[in-house]
PDB file of C-alpha atoms in Angstrom:
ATOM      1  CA  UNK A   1      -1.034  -9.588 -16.008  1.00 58.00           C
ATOM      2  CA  UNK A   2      -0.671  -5.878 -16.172  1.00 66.00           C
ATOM      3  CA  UNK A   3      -2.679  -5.495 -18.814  1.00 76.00           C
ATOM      4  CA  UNK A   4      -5.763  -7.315 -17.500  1.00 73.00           C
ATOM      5  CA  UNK A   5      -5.703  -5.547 -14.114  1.00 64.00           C
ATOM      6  CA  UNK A   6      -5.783  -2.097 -16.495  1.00 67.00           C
ATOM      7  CA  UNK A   7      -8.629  -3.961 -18.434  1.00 72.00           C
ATOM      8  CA  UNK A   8      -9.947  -4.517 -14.674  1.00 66.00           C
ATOM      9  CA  UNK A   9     -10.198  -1.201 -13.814  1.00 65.00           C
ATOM     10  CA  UNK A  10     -12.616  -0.200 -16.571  1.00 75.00           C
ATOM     11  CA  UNK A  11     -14.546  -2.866 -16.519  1.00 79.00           C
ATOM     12  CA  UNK A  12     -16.011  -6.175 -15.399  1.00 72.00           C
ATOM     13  CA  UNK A  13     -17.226  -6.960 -11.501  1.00 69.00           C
ATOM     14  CA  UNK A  14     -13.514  -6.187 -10.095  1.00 78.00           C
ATOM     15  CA  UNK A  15     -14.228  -2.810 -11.860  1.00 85.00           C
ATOM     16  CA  UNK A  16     -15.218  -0.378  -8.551  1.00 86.00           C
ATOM     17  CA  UNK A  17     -13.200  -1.961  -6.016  1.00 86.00           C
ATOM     18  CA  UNK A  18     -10.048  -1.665  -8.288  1.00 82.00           C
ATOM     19  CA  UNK A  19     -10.527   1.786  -8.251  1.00 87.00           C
ATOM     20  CA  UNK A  20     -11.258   2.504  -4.765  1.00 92.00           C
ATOM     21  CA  UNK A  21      -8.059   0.506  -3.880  1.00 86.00           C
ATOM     22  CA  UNK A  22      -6.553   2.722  -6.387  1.00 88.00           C
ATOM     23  CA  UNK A  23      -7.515   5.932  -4.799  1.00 94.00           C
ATOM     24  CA  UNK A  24      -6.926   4.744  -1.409  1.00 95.00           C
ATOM     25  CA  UNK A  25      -3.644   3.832  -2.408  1.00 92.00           C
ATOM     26  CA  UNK A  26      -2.737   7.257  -3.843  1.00 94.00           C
ATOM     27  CA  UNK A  27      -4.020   8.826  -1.041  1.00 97.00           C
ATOM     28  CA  UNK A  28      -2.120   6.552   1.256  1.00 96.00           C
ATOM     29  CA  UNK A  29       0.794   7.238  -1.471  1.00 96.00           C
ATOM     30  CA  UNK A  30       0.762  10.862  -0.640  1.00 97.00           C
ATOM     31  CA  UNK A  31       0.659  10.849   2.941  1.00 98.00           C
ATOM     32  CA  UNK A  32       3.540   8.181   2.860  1.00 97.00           C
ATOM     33  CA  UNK A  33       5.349  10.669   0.608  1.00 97.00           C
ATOM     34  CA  UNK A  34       4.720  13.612   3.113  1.00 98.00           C
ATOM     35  CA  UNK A  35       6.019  11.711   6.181  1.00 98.00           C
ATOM     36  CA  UNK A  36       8.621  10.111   4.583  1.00 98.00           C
ATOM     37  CA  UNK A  37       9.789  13.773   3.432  1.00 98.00           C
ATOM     38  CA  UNK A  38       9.023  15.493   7.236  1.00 98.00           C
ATOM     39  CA  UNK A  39      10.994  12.703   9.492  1.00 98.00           C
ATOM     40  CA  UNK A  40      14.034  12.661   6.624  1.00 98.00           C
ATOM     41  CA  UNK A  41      14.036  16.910   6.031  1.00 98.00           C
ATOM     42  CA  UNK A  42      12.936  18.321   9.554  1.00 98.00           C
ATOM     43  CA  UNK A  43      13.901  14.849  11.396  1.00 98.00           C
ATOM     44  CA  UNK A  44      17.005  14.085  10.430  1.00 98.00           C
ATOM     45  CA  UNK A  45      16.075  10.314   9.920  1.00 98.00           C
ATOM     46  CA  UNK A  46      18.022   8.202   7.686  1.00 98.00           C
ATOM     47  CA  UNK A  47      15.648   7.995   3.906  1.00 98.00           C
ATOM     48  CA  UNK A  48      15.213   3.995   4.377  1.00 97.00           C
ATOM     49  CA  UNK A  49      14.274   4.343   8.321  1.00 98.00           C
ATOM     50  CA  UNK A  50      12.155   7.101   7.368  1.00 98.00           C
ATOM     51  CA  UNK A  51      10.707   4.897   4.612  1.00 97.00           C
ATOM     52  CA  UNK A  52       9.921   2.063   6.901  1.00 97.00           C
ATOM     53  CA  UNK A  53       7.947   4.029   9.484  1.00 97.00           C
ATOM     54  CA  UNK A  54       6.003   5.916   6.979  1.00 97.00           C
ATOM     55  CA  UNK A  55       5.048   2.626   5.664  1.00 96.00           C
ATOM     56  CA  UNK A  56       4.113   1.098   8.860  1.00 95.00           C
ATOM     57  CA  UNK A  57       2.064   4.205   9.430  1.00 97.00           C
ATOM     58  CA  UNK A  58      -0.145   3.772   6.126  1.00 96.00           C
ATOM     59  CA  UNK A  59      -0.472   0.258   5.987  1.00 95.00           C
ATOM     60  CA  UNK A  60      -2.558   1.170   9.053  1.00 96.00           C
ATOM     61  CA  UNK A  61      -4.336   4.236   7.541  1.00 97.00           C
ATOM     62  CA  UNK A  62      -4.961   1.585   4.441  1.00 94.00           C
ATOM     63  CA  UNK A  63      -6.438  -0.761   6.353  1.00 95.00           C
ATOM     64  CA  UNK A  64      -8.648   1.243   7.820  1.00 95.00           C
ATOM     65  CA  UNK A  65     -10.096   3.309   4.241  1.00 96.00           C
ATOM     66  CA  UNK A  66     -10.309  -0.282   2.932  1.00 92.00           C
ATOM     67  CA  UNK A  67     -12.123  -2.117   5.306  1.00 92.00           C
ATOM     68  CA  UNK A  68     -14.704   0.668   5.401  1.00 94.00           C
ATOM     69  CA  UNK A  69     -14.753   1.779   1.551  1.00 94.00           C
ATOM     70  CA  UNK A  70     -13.391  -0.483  -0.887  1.00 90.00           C
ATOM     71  CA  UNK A  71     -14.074  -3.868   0.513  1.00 89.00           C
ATOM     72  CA  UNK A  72     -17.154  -2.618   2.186  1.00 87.00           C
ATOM     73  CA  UNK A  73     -19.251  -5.608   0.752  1.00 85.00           C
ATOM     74  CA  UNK A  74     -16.588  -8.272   2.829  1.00 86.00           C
ATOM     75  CA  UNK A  75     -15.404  -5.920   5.618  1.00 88.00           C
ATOM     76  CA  UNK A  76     -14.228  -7.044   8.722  1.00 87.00           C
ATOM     77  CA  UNK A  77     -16.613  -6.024  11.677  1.00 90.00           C
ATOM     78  CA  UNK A  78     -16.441  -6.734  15.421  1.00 90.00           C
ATOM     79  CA  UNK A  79     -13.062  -6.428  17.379  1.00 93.00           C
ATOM     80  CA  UNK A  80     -11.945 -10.028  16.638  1.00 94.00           C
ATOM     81  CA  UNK A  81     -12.635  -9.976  12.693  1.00 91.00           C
ATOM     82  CA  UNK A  82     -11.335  -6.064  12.803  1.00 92.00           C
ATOM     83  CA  UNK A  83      -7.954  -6.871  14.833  1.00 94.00           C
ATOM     84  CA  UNK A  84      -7.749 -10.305  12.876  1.00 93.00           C
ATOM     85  CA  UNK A  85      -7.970  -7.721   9.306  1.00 92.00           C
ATOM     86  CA  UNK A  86      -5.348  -5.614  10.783  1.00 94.00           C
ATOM     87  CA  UNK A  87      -3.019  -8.175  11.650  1.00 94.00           C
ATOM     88  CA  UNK A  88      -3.339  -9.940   8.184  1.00 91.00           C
ATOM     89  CA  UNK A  89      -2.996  -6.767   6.269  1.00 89.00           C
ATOM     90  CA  UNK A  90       0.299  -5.801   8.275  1.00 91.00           C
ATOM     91  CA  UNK A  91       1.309  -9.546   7.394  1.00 91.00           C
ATOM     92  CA  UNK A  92       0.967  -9.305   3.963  1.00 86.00           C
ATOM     93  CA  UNK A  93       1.684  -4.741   3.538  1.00 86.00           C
ATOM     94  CA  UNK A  94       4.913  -5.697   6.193  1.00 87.00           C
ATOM     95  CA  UNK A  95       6.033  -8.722   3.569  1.00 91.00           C
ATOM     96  CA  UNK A  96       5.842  -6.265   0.670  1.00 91.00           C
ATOM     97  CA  UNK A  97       8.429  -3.475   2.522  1.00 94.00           C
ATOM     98  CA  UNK A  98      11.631  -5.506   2.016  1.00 94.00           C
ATOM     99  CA  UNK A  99      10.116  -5.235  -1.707  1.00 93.00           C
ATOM    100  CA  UNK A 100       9.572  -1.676  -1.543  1.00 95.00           C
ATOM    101  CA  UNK A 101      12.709  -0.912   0.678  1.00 97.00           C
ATOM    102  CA  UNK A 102      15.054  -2.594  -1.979  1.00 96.00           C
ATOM    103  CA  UNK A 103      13.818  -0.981  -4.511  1.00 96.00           C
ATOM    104  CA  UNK A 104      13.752   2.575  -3.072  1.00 97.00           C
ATOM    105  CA  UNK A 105      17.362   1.911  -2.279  1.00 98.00           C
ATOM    106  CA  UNK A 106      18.284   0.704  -5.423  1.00 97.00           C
ATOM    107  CA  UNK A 107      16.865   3.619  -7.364  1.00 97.00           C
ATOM    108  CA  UNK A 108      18.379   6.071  -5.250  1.00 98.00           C
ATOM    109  CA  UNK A 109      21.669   3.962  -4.811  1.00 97.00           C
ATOM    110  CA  UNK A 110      22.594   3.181  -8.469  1.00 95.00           C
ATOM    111  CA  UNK A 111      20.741   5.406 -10.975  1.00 95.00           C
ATOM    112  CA  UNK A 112      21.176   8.288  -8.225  1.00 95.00           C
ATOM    113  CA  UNK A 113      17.107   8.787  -8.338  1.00 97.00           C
ATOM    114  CA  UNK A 114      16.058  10.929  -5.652  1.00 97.00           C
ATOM    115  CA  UNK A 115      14.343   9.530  -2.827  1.00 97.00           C
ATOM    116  CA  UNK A 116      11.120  10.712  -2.908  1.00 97.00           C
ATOM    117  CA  UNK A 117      11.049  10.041  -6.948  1.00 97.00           C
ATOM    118  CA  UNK A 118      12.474   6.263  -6.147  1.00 97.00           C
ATOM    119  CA  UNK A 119       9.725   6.079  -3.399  1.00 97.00           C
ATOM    120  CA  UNK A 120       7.214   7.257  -5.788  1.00 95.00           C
ATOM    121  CA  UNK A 121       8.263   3.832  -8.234  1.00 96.00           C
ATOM    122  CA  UNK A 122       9.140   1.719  -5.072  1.00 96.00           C
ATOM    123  CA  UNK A 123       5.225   2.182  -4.359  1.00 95.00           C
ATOM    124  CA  UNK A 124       4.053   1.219  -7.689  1.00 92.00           C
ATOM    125  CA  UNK A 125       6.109  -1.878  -8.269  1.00 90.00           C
ATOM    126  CA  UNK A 126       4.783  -3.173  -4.579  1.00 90.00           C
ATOM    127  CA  UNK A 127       1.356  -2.023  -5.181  1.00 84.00           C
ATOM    128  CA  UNK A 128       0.269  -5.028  -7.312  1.00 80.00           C
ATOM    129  CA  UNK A 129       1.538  -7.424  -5.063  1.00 82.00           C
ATOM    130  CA  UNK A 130       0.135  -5.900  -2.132  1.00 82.00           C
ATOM    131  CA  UNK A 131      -3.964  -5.717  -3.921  1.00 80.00           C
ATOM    132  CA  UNK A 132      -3.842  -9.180  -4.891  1.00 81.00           C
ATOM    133  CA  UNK A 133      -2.276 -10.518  -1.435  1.00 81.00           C
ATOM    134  CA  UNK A 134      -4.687  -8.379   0.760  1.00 81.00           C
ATOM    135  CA  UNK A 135      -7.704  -9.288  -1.554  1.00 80.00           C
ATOM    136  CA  UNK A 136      -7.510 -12.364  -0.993  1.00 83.00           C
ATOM    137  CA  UNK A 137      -6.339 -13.071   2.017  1.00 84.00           C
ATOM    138  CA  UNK A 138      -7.053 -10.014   4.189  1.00 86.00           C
ATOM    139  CA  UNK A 139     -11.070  -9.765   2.949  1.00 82.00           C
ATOM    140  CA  UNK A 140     -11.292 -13.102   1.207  1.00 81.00           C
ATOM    141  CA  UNK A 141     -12.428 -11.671  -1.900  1.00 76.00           C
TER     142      UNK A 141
END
């Protein structure tokens, strides 16, 4: 599976959109990173809290770049279809944060990873999940 979403990437129809949902995800990767880092060092907020407002906050900030950018071709337009988008996409990005949560907290628990390292993996491993899901369900692609 891995390997033909790499194959993906370079090539075939999936090709583009793969990529923007890539780069939207690495931007949204960073900015998770950076608030996750500001409400745990200057905030005092406990990593895993931290975690899961930073994600709430980019799922959003996703949803948005995606709709307009990667899934241009099937994005959702008018209030109903836009709200409809954002609730689906919070459905299926809020499923995948028990996912990302646990493994944040196991990285940092057992292995003694720090937390913005574990984060770093804890985004990757829900990442796939998340493309899939939102693909086809969110834009019905």
């Amino acid at each position: 599976m891995v390997r033909e979403l790499l194959r993906a990437t370079l090539e075939g129809p999936l090709a583009a959109r793969l990529r923007r949902f890539f780069v939207v995800g690495a931007v949204a990767a960073g900015l998770q990173t950076l608030l996750l880092a500001g409400f745990v060092e200057y905030g005092q907020v406990h990593y895993l809290l931290a975690a899961a407002v930073a994600i709430e906050i980019t799922i959003v900030f996703q949803y948005v770049l995606n709709n307009v950018w990667t899934f241009r071709a099937a994005k959702n337009t008018g209030w109903g279809e836009y709200l409809s988008g954002l609730a689906k996409t919070n459905l299926v990005r809020g499923s995948a944060i028990p996912l990302q949560l646990g493994v944040l907290y196991g990285l940092v628990t057992w292995p003694g990873i720090a937390y913005l390292i574990a984060n770093g993996i804890a985004i990757l491993v829900s990442g796939v999940y998340r493309y899939v899901l939102d693909a086809r369900w969110t834009w019905d692609v």
